[in-house]
PDB file of C-alpha atoms and ligand atoms in Angstrom:
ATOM      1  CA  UNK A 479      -8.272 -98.055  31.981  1.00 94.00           C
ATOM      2  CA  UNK A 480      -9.876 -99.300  29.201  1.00 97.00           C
ATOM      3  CA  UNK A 481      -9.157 -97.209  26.088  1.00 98.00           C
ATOM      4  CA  UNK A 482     -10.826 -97.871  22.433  1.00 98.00           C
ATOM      5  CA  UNK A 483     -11.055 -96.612  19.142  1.00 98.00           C
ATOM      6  CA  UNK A 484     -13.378 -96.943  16.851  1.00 98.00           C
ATOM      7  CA  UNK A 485     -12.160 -96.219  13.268  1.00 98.00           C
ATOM      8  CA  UNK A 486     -14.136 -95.744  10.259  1.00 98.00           C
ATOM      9  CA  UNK A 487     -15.605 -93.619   7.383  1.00 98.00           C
ATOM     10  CA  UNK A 488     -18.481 -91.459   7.799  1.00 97.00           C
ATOM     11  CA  UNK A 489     -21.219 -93.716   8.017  1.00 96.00           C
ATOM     12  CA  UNK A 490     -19.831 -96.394   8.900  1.00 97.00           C
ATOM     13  CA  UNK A 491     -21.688 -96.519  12.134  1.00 96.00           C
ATOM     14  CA  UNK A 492     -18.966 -95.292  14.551  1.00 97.00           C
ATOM     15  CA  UNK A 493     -21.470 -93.044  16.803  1.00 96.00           C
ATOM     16  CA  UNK A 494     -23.809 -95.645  17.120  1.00 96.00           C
ATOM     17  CA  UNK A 495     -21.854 -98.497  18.142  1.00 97.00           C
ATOM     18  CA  UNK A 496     -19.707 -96.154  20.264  1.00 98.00           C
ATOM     19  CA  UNK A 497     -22.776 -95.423  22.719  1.00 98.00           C
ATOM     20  CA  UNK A 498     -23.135 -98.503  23.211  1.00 98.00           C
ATOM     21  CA  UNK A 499     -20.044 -99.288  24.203  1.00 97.00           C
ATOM     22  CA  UNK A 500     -20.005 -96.853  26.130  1.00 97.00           C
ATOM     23  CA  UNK A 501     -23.123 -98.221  27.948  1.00 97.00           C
ATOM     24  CA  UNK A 502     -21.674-101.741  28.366  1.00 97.00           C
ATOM     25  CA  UNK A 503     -18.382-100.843  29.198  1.00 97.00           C
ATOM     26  CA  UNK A 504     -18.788 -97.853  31.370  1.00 97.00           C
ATOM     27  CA  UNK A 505     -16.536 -95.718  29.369  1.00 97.00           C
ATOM     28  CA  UNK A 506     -16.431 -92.495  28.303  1.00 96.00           C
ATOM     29  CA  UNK A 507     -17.358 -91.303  24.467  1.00 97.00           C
ATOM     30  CA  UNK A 508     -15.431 -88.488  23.200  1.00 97.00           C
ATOM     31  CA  UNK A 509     -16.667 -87.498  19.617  1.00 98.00           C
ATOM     32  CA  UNK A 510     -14.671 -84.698  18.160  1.00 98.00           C
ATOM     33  CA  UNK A 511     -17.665 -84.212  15.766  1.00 97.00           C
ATOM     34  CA  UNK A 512     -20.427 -83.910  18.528  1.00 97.00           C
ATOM     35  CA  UNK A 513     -17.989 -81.577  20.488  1.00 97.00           C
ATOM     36  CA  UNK A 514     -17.130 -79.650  17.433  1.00 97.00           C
ATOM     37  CA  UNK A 515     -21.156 -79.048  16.252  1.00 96.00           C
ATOM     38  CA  UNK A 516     -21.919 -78.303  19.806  1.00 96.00           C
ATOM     39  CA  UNK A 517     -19.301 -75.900  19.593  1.00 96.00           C
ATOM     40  CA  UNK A 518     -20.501 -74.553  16.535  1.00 96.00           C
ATOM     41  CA  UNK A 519     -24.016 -74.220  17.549  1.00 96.00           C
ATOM     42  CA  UNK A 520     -22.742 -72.045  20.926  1.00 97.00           C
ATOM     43  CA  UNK A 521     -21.108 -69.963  18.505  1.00 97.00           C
ATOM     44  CA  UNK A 522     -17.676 -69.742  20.604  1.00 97.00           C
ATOM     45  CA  UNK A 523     -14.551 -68.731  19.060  1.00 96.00           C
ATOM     46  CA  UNK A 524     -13.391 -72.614  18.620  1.00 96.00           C
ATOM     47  CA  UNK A 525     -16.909 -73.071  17.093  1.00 97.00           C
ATOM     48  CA  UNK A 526     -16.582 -70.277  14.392  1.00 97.00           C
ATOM     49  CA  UNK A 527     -13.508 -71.382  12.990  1.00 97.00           C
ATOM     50  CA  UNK A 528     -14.364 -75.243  13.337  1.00 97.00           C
ATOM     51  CA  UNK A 529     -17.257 -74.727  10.918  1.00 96.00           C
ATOM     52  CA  UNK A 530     -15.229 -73.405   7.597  1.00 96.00           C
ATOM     53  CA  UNK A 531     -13.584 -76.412   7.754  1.00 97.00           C
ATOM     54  CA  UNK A 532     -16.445 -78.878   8.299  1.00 96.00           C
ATOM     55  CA  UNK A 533     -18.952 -77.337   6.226  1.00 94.00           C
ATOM     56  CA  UNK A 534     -16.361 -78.136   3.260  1.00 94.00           C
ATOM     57  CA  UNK A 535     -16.469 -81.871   4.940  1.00 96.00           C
ATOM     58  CA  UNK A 536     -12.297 -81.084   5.385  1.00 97.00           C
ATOM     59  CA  UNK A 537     -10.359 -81.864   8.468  1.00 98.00           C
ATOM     60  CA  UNK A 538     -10.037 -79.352  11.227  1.00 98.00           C
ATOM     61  CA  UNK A 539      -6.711 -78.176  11.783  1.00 98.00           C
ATOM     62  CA  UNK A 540      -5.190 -81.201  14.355  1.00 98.00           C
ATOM     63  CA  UNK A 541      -4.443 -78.258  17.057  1.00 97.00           C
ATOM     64  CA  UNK A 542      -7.526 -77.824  17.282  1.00 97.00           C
ATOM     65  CA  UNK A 543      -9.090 -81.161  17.802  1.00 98.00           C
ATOM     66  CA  UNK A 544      -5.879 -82.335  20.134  1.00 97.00           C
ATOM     67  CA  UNK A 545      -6.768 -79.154  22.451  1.00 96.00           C
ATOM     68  CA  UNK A 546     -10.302 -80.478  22.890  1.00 95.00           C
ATOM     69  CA  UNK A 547      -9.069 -84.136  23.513  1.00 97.00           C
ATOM     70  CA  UNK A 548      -6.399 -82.876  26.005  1.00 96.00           C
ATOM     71  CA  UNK A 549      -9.143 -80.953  27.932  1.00 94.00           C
ATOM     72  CA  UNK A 550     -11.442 -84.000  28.457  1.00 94.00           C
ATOM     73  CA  UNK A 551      -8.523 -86.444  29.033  1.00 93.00           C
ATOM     74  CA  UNK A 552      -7.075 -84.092  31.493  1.00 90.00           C
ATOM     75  CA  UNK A 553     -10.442 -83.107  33.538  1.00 90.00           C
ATOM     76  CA  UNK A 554     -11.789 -86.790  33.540  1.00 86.00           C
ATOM     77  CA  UNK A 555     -10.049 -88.300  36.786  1.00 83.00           C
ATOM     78  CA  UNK A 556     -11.097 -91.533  37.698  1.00 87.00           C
ATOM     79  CA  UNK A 557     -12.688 -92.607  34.552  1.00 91.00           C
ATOM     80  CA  UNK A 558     -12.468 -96.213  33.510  1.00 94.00           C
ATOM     81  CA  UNK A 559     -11.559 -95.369  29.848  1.00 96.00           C
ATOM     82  CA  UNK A 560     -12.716 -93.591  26.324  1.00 97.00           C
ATOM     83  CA  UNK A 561     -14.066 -94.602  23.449  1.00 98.00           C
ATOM     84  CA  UNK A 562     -12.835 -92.431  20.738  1.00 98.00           C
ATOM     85  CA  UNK A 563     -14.862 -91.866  17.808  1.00 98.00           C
ATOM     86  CA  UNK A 564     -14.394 -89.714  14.996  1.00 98.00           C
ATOM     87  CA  UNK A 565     -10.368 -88.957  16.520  1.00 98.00           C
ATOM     88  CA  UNK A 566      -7.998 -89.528  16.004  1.00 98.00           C
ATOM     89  CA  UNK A 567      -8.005 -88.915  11.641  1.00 98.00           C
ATOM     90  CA  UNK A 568      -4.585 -88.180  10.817  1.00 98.00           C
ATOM     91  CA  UNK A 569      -1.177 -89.555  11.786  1.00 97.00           C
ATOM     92  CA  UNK A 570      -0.061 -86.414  13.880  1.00 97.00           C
ATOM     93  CA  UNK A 571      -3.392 -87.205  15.905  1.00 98.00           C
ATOM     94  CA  UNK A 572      -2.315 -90.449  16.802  1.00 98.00           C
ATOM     95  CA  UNK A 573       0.967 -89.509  17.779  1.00 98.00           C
ATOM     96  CA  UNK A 574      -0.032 -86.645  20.045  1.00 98.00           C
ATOM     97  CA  UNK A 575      -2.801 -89.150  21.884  1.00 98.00           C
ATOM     98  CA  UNK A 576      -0.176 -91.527  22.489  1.00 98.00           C
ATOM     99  CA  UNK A 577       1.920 -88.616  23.914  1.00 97.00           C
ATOM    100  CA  UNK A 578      -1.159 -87.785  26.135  1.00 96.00           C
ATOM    101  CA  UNK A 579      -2.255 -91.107  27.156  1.00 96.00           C
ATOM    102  CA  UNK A 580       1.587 -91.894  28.036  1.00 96.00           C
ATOM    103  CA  UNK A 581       1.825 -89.139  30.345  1.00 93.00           C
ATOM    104  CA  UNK A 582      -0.878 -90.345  31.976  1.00 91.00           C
ATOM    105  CA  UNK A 583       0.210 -93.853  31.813  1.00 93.00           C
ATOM    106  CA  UNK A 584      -1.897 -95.169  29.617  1.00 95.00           C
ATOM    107  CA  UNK A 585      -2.288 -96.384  26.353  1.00 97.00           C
ATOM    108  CA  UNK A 586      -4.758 -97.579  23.246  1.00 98.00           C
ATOM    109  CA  UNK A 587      -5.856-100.904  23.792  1.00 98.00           C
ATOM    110  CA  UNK A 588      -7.773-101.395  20.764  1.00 98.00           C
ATOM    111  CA  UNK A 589      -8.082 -99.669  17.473  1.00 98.00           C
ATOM    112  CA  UNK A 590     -12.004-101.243  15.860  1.00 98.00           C
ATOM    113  CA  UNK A 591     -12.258-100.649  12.467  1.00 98.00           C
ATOM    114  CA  UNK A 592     -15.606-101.342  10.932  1.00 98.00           C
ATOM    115  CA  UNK A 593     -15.003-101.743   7.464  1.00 98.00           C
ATOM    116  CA  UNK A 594     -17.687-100.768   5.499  1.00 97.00           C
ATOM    117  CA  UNK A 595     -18.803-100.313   1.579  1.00 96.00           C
ATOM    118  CA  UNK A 596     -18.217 -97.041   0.109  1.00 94.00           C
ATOM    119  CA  UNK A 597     -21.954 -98.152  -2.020  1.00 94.00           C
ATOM    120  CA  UNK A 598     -23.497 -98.596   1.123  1.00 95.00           C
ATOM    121  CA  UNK A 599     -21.693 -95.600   3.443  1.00 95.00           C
ATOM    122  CA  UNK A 600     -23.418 -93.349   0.826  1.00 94.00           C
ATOM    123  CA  UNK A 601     -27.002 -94.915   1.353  1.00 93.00           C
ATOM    124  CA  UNK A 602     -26.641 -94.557   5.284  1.00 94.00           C
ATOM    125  CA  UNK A 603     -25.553 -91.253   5.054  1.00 94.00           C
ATOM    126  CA  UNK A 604     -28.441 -89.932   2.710  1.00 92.00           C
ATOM    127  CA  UNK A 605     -30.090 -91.643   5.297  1.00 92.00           C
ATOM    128  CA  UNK A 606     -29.162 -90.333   8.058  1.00 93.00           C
ATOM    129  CA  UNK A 607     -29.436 -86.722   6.341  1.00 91.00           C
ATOM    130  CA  UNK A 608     -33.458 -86.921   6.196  1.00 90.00           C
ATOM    131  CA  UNK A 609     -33.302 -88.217   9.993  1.00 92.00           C
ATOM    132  CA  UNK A 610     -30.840 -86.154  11.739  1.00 91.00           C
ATOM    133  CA  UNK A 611     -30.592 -83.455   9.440  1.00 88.00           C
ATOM    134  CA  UNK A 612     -26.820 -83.201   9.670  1.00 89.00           C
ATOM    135  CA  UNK A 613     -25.435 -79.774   7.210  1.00 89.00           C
ATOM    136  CA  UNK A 614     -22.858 -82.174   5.960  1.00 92.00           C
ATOM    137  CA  UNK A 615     -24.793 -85.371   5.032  1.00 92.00           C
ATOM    138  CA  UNK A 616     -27.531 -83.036   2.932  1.00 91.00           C
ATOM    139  CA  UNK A 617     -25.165 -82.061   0.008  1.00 92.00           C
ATOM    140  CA  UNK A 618     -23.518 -84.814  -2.539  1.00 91.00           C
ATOM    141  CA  UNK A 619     -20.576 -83.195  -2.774  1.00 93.00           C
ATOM    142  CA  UNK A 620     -19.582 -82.812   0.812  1.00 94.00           C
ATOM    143  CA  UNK A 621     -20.278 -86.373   1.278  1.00 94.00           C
ATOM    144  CA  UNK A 622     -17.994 -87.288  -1.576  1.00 94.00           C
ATOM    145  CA  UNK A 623     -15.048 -84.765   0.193  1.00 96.00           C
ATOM    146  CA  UNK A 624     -15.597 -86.399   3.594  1.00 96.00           C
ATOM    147  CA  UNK A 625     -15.335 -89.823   2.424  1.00 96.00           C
ATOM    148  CA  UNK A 626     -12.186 -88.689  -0.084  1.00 97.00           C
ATOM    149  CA  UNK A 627     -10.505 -87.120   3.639  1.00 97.00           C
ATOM    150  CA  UNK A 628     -11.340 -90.019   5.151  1.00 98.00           C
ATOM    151  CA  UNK A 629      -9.556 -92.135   2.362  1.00 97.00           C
ATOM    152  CA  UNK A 630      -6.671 -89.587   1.726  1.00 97.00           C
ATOM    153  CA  UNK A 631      -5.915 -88.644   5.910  1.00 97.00           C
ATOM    154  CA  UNK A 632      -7.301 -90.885   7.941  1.00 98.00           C
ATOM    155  CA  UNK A 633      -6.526 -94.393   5.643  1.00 97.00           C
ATOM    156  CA  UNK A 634      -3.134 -94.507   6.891  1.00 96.00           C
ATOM    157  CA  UNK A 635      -3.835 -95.056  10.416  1.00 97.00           C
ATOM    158  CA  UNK A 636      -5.073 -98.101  10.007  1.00 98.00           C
ATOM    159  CA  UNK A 637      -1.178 -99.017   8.815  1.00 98.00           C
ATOM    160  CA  UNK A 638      -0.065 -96.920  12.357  1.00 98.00           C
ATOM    161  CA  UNK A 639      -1.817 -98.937  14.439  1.00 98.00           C
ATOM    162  CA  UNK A 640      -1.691-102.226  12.577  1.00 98.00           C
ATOM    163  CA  UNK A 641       2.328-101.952  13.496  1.00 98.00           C
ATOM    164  CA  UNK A 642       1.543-101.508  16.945  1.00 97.00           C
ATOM    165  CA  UNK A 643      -0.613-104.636  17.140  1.00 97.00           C
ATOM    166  CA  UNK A 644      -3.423-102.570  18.391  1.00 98.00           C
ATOM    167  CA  UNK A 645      -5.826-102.987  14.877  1.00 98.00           C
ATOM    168  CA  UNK A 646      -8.896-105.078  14.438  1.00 98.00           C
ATOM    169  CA  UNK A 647     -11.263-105.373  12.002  1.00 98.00           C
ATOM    170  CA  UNK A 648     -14.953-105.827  11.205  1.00 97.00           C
ATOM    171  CA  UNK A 649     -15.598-106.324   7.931  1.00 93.00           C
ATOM    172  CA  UNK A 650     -19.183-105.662   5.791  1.00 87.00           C
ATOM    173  CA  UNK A 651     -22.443-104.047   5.403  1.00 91.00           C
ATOM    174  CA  UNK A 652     -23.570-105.929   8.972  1.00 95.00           C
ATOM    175  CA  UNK A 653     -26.649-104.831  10.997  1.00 96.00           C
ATOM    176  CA  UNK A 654     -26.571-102.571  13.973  1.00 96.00           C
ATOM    177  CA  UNK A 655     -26.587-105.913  16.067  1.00 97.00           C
ATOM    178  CA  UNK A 656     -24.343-108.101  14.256  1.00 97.00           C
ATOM    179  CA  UNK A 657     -22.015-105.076  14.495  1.00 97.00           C
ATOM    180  CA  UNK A 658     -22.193-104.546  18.147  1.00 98.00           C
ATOM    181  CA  UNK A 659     -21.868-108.250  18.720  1.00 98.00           C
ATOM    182  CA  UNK A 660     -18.927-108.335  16.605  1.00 98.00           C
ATOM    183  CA  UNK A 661     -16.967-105.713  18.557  1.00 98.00           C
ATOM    184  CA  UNK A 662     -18.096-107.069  22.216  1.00 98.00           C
ATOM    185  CA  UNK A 663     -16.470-110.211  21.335  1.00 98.00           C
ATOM    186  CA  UNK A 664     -13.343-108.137  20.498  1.00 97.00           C
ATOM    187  CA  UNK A 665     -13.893-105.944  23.534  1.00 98.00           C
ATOM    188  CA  UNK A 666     -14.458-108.977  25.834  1.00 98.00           C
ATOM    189  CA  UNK A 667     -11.854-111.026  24.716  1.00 97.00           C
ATOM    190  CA  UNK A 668      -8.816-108.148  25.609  1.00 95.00           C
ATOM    191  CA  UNK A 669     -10.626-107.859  28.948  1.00 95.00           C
ATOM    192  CA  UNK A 670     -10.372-111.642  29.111  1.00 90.00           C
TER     193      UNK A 670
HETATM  194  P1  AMP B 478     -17.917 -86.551  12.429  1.00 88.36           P
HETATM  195  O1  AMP B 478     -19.123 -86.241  13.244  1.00 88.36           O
HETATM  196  O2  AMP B 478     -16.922 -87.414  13.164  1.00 88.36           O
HETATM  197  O3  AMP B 478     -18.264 -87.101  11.068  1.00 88.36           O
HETATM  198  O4  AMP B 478     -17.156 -85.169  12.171  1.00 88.36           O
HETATM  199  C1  AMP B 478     -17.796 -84.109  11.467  1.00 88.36           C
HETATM  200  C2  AMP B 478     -16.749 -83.117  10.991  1.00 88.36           C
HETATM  201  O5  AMP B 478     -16.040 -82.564  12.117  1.00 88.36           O
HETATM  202  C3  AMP B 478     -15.662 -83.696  10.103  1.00 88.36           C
HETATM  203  O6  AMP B 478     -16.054 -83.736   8.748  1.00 88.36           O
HETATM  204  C4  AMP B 478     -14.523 -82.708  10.340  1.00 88.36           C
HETATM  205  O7  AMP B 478     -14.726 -81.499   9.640  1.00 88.36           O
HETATM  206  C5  AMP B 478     -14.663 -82.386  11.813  1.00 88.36           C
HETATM  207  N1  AMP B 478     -13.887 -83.329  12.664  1.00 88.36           N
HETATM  208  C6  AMP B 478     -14.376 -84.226  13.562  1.00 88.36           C
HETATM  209  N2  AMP B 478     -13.391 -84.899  14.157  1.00 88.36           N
HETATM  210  C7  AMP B 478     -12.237 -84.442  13.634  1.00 88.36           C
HETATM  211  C8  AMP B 478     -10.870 -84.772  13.824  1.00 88.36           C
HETATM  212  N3  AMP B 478     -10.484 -85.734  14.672  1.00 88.36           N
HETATM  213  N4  AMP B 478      -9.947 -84.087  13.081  1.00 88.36           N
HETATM  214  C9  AMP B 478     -10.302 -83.117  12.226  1.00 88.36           C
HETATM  215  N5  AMP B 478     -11.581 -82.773  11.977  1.00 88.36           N
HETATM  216  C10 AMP B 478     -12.555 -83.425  12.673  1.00 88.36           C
END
């Protein structure tokens, strides 16, 4: 299996990249966000408690998040690997998807970062709030809390996985393309 993660802020272009990934590499995307809205917008019990926290732009409780995770990774047999996107955001994340992937016998072969300005993660996501029409990219203020969790929670993963050997990353405002070429090299080269 092929498993990658592709870490960033919000904005930083995670979802976009990480379909097409997926489409090159014949992987699986797992976005805790997507999962979570959809959950949200079925109104089921998960749903309805997902959205106090993410109309706030705070973290969902890691339970939470690792019971969706450990769903998908335990109902998808025979896949050729995940892209993660969006998970895992905290150390206790991490840990528990290394737990999971081990029992399995598998692992995280590559942790992407792509690296972006904080000047520039706010003009995508104002953005992307007039295409999409996200809740959470229309108000200032959530914006500013999601990009403060990302620095506060999710930061220190990068160090997690750097110790591991496992982090790479893409640095700058690049294009959609120059972007996706950067990472294919990455991806290419570690299926050498
Ligand atoms: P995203 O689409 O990845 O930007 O996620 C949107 C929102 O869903 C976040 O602001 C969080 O409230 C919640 N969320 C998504 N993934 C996670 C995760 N791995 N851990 C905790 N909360 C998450």
């Amino acid at each position: 299996m092929l498993n990658l993660i592709l870490f960033g802020a919000p904005g930083a272009g995670k979802g976009t990249q990480a379909v097409r990934l997926r489409d090159r590499y014949g992987l699986k995307h797992l976005s805790t966000g997507e999962m979570l809205r959809n959950a949200m917008a079925a109104g089921t019990p998960l749903g309805l408690e997902a959205k106090k926290y993410m109309e706030t732009g705070g973290l969902v409780p890691d339970e939470m998040v690792i019971g969706i995770i450990a769903d998908v990774l335990h109902q998808c047999t025979g896949c050729k690997g995940f892209i993660f996107d969006g998970f895992p955001r905290t150390v206790a994340q991490a840990e528990r998807l290394d737990a999971l992937l081990k029992a399995e016998h598998e692992q995280v072969d590559a942790v992407l970062m792509l690296d972006v300005p904080k000047d520039e993660l706010i003009r995508r996501l104002k953005n992307r709030a007039n295409i999409e029409g996200r809740a959470d990219d229309q108000n200032e203020s959530i914006v500013a809390n999601r990009i403060s969790v990302y620095e506060t929670s999710t930061l220190p993963l990068a160090r997690y996985y750097m110790r591991r050997g496992k982090f790479q990353r893409i640095k700058g405002a690049l294009s959609v393309e120059e972007t996706y070429e950067q990472l294919t090299k990455r991806v290419d080269a570690l299926l050498g």
